[in-house]
mmCIF file of C-alpha atoms in Angstrom:
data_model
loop_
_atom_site.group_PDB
_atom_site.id
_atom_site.type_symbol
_atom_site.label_atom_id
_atom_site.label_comp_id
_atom_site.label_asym_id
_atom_site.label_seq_id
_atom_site.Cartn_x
_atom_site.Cartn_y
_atom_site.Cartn_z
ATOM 1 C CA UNK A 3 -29.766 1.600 32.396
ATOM 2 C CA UNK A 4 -26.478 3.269 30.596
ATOM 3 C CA UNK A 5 -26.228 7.466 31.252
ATOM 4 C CA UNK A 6 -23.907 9.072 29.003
ATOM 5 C CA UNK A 7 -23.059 12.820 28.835
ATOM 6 C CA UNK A 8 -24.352 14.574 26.145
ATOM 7 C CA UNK A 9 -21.973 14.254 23.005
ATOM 8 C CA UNK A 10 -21.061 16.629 20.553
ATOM 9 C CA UNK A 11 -22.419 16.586 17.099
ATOM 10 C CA UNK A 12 -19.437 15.099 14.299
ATOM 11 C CA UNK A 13 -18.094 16.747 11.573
ATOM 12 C CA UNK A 14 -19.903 15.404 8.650
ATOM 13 C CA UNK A 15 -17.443 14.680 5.656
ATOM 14 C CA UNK A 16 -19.550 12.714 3.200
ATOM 15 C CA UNK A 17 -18.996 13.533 -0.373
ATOM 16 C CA UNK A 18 -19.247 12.899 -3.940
ATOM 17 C CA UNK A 19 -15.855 12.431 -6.152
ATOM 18 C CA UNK A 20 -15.958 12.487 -10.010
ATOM 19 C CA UNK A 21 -12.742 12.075 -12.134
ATOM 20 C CA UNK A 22 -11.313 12.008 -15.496
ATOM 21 C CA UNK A 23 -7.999 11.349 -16.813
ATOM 22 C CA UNK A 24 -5.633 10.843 -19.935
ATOM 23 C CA UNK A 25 -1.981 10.384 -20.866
ATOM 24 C CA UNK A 26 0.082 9.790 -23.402
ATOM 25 C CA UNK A 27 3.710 8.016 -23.578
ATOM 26 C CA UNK A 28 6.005 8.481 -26.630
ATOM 27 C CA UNK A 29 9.459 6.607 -27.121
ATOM 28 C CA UNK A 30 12.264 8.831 -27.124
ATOM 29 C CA UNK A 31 14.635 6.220 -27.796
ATOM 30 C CA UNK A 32 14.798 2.591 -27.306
ATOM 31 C CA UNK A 33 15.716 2.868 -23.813
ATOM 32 C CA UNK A 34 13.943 6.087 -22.882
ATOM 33 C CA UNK A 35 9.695 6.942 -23.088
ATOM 34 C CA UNK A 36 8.104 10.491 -22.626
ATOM 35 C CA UNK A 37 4.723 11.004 -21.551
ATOM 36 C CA UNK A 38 2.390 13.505 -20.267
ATOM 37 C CA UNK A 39 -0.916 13.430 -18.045
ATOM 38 C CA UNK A 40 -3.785 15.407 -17.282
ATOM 39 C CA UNK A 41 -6.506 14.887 -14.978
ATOM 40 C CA UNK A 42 -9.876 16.617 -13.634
ATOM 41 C CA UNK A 43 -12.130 16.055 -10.892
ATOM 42 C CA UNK A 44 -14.939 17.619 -8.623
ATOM 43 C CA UNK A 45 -15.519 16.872 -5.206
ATOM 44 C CA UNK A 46 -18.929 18.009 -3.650
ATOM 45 C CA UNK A 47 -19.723 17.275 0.214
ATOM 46 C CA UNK A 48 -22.988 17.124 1.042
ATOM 47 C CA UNK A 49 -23.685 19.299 4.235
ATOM 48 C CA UNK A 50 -20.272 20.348 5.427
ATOM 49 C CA UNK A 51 -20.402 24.376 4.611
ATOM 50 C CA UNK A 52 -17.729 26.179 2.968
ATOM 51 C CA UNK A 53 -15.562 29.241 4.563
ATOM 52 C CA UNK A 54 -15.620 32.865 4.504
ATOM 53 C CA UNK A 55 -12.073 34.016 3.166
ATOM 54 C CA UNK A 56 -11.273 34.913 6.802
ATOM 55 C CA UNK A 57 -11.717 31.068 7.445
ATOM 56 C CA UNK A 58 -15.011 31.449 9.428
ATOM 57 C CA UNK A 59 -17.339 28.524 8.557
ATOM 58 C CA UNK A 60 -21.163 29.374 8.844
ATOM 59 C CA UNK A 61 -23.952 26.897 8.649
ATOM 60 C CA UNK A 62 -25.919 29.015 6.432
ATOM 61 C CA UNK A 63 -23.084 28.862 3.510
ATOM 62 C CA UNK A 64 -22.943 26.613 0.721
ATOM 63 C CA UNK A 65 -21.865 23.471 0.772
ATOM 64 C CA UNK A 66 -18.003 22.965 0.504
ATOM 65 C CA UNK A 67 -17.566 22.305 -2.883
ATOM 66 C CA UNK A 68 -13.944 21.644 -5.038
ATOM 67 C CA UNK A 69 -12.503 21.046 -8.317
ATOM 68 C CA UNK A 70 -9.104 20.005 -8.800
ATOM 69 C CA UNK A 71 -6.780 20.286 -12.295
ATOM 70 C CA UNK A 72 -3.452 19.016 -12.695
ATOM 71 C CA UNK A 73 -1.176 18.053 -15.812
ATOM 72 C CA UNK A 74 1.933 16.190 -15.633
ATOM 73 C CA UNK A 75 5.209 14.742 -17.349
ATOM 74 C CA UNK A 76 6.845 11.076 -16.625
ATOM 75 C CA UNK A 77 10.185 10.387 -17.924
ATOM 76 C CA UNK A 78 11.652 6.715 -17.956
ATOM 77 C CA UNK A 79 15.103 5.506 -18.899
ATOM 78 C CA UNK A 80 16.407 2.025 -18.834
ATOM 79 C CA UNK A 81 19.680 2.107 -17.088
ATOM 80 C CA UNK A 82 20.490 -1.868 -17.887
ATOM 81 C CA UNK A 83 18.336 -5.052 -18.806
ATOM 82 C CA UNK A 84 16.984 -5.021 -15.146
ATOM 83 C CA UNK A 85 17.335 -1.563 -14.299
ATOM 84 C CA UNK A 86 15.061 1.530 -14.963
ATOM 85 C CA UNK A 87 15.020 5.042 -13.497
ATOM 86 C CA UNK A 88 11.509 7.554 -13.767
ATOM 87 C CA UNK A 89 11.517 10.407 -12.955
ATOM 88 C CA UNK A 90 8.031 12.843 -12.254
ATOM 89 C CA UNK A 91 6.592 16.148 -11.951
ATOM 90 C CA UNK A 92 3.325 17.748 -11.825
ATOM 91 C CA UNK A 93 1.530 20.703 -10.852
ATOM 92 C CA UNK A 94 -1.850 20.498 -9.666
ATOM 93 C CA UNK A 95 -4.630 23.240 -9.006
ATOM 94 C CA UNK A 96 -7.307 22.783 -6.553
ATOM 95 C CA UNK A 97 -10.382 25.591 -6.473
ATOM 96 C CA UNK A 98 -13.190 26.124 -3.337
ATOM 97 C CA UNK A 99 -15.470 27.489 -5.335
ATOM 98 C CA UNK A 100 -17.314 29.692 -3.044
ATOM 99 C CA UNK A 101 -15.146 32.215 -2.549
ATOM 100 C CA UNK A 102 -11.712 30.613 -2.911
ATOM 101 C CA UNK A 103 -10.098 29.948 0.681
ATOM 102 C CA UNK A 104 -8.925 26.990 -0.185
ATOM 103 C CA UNK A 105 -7.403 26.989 -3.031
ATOM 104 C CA UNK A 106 -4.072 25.711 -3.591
ATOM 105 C CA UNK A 107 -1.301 25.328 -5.482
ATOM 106 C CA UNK A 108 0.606 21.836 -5.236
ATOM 107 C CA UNK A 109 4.178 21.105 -6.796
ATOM 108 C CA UNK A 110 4.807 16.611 -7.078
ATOM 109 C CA UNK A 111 8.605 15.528 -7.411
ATOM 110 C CA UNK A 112 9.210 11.676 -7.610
ATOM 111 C CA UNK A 113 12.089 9.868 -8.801
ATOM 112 C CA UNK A 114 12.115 6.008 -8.704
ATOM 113 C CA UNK A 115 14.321 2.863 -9.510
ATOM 114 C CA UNK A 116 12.495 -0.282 -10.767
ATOM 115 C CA UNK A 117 14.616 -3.361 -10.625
ATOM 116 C CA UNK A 118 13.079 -6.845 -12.113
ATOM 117 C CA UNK A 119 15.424 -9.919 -12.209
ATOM 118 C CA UNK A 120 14.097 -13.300 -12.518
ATOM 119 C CA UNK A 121 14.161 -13.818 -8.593
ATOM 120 C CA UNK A 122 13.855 -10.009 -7.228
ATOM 121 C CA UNK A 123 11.898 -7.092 -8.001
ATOM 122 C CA UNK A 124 12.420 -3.851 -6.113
ATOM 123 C CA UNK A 125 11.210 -0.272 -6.283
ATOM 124 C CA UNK A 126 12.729 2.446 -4.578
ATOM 125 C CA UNK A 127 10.708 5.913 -4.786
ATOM 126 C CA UNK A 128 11.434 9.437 -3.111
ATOM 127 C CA UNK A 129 8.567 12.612 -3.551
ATOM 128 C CA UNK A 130 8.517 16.000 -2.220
ATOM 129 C CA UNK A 131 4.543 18.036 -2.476
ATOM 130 C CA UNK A 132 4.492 21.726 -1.742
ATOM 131 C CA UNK A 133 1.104 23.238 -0.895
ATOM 132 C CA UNK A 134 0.798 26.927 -2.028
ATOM 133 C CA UNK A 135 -2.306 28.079 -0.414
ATOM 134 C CA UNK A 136 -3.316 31.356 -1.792
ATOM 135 C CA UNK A 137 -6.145 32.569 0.939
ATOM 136 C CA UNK A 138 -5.927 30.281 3.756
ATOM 137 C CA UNK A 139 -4.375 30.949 7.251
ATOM 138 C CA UNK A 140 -2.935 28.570 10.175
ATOM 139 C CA UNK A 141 -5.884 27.395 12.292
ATOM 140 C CA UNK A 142 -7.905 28.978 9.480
ATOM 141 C CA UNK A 143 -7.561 32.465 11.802
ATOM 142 C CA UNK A 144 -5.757 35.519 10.134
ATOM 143 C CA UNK A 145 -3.969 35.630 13.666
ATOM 144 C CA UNK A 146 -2.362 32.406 12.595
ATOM 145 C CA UNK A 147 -0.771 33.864 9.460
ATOM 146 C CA UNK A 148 -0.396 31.992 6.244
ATOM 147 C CA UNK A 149 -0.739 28.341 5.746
ATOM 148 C CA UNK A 150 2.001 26.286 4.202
ATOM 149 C CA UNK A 151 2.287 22.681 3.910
ATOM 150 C CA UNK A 152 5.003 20.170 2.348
ATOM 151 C CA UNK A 153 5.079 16.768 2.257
ATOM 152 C CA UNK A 154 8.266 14.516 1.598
ATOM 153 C CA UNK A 155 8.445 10.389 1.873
ATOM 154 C CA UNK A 156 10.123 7.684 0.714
ATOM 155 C CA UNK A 157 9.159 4.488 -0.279
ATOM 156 C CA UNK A 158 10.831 0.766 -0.371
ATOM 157 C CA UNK A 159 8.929 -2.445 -1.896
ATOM 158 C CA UNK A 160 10.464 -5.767 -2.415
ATOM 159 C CA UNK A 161 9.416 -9.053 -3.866
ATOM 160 C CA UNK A 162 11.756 -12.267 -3.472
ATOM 161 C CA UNK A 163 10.508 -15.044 -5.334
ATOM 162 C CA UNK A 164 11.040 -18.418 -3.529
ATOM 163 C CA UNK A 165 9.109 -20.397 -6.100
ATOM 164 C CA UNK A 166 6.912 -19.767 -9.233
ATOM 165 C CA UNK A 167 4.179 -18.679 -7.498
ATOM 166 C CA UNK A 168 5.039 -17.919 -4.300
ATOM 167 C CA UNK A 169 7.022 -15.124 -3.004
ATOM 168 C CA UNK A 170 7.972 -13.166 -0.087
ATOM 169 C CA UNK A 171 6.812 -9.090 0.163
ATOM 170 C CA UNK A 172 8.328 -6.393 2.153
ATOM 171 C CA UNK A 173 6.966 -2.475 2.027
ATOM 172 C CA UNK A 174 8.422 0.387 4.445
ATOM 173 C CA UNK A 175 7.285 3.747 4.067
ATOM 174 C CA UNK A 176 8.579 7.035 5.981
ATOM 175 C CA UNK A 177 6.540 10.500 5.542
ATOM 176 C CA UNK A 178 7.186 13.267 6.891
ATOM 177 C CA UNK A 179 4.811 16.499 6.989
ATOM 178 C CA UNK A 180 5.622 19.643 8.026
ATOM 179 C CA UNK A 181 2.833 22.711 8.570
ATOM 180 C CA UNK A 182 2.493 26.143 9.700
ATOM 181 C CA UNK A 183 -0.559 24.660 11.250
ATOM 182 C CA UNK A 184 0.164 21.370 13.510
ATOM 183 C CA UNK A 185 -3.060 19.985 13.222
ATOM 184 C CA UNK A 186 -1.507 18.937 9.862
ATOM 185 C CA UNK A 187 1.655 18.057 11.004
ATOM 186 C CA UNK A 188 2.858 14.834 11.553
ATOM 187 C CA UNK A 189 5.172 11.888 10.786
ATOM 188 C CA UNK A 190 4.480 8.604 9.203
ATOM 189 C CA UNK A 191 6.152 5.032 9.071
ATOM 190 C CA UNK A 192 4.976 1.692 7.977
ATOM 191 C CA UNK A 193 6.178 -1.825 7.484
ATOM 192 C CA UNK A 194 4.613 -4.695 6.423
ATOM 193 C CA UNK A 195 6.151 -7.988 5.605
ATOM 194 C CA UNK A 196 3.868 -10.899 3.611
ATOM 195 C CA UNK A 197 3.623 -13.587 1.255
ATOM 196 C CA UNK A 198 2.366 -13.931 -2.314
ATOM 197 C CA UNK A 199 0.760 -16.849 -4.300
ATOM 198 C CA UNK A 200 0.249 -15.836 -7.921
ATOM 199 C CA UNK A 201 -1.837 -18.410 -10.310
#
């Protein structure tokens, strides 16, 4: 017979998401396209209550409930034959609606370089997010003053073609996330090397 200590209840997190999107791209020139985006969604947990606008989370209050706006514009320009440059920014808008706490504010940069030559393809990205939180405090205590969050990576993918079909991958990723709260803090890298057979 096993004995185990008694365990604390989880954090339940399950959810609904429903989303909609459009966009539309117009050439500028023949080496340069336009475009804009907008999308919508709605996410709705099912039992994980919402907060109080001092961040206090009661059992008894609705369900945590958001819906999240954001429009966009995408600019691309071909440098040379092989060679194109985009270039990204969007605002986004997300709204808790039971009384707001966690709404936000976010601000996307991204620039990238595309490169596709009969035996190489390569993209090199950089993005920077800033979080404007309206209502919501560090540790989600007014003691632990306003919450602020920004985001910046950088991203590197590769393809080498050794044959027709087969070629050889290669992704690294760096993020780094900085927070007035640390529980949101943190660094990120990743690497993966692999192969690819396409029919």
């Amino acid at each position: 017979m096993n004995q185990y200590e008694e365990t604390q209840p989880a954090v339940d997190y399950s959810h609904h998401q429903y989303s909609a999107g459009t966009d539309v791209s117009y050439r500028l020139f023949d080496a340069a396209r336009i475009g804009v985006y907008g999308n919508y969604a709605i996410r709705r947990y099912e039992v994980l209550p919402a907060r109080e606008l001092d961040g206090t989370r009661f059992t008894l209050n609705p369900a945590l409930e958001y819906q999240y706006m954001g429009v966009g514009m995408v600019l691309r320009q071909r440098m040379t034959d092989s060679l194109w440059a985009v270039l990204d920014y969007s605002i986004s808008d997300r709204e808790d609606e039971y009384v707001g706490y966690d709404d936000y504010r976010r601000h996307s940069a991204r620039a990238r370089l595309e490169f596709n030559s009969r035996k190489i393809g390569a993209r090199l990205a950089v993005a920077h997010r800033d979080y404007e939180f309206a209502n919501a405090f560090a540790f989600d205590t007014p003691a632990g003053g306003d919450k602020a969050l920004t985001s910046t990576s950088a991203e590197l993918d590769v393809d080498y073609r050794v044959w027709r079909a087969l070629s050889i991958t290669a992704f690294a990723r760096l993020r780094l996330t900085e927070s007035s709260d640390p529980r949101y803090e943190y660094d990120q890298s990743q690497v993966a090397i692999g192969m690819k057979w396409a029919m």
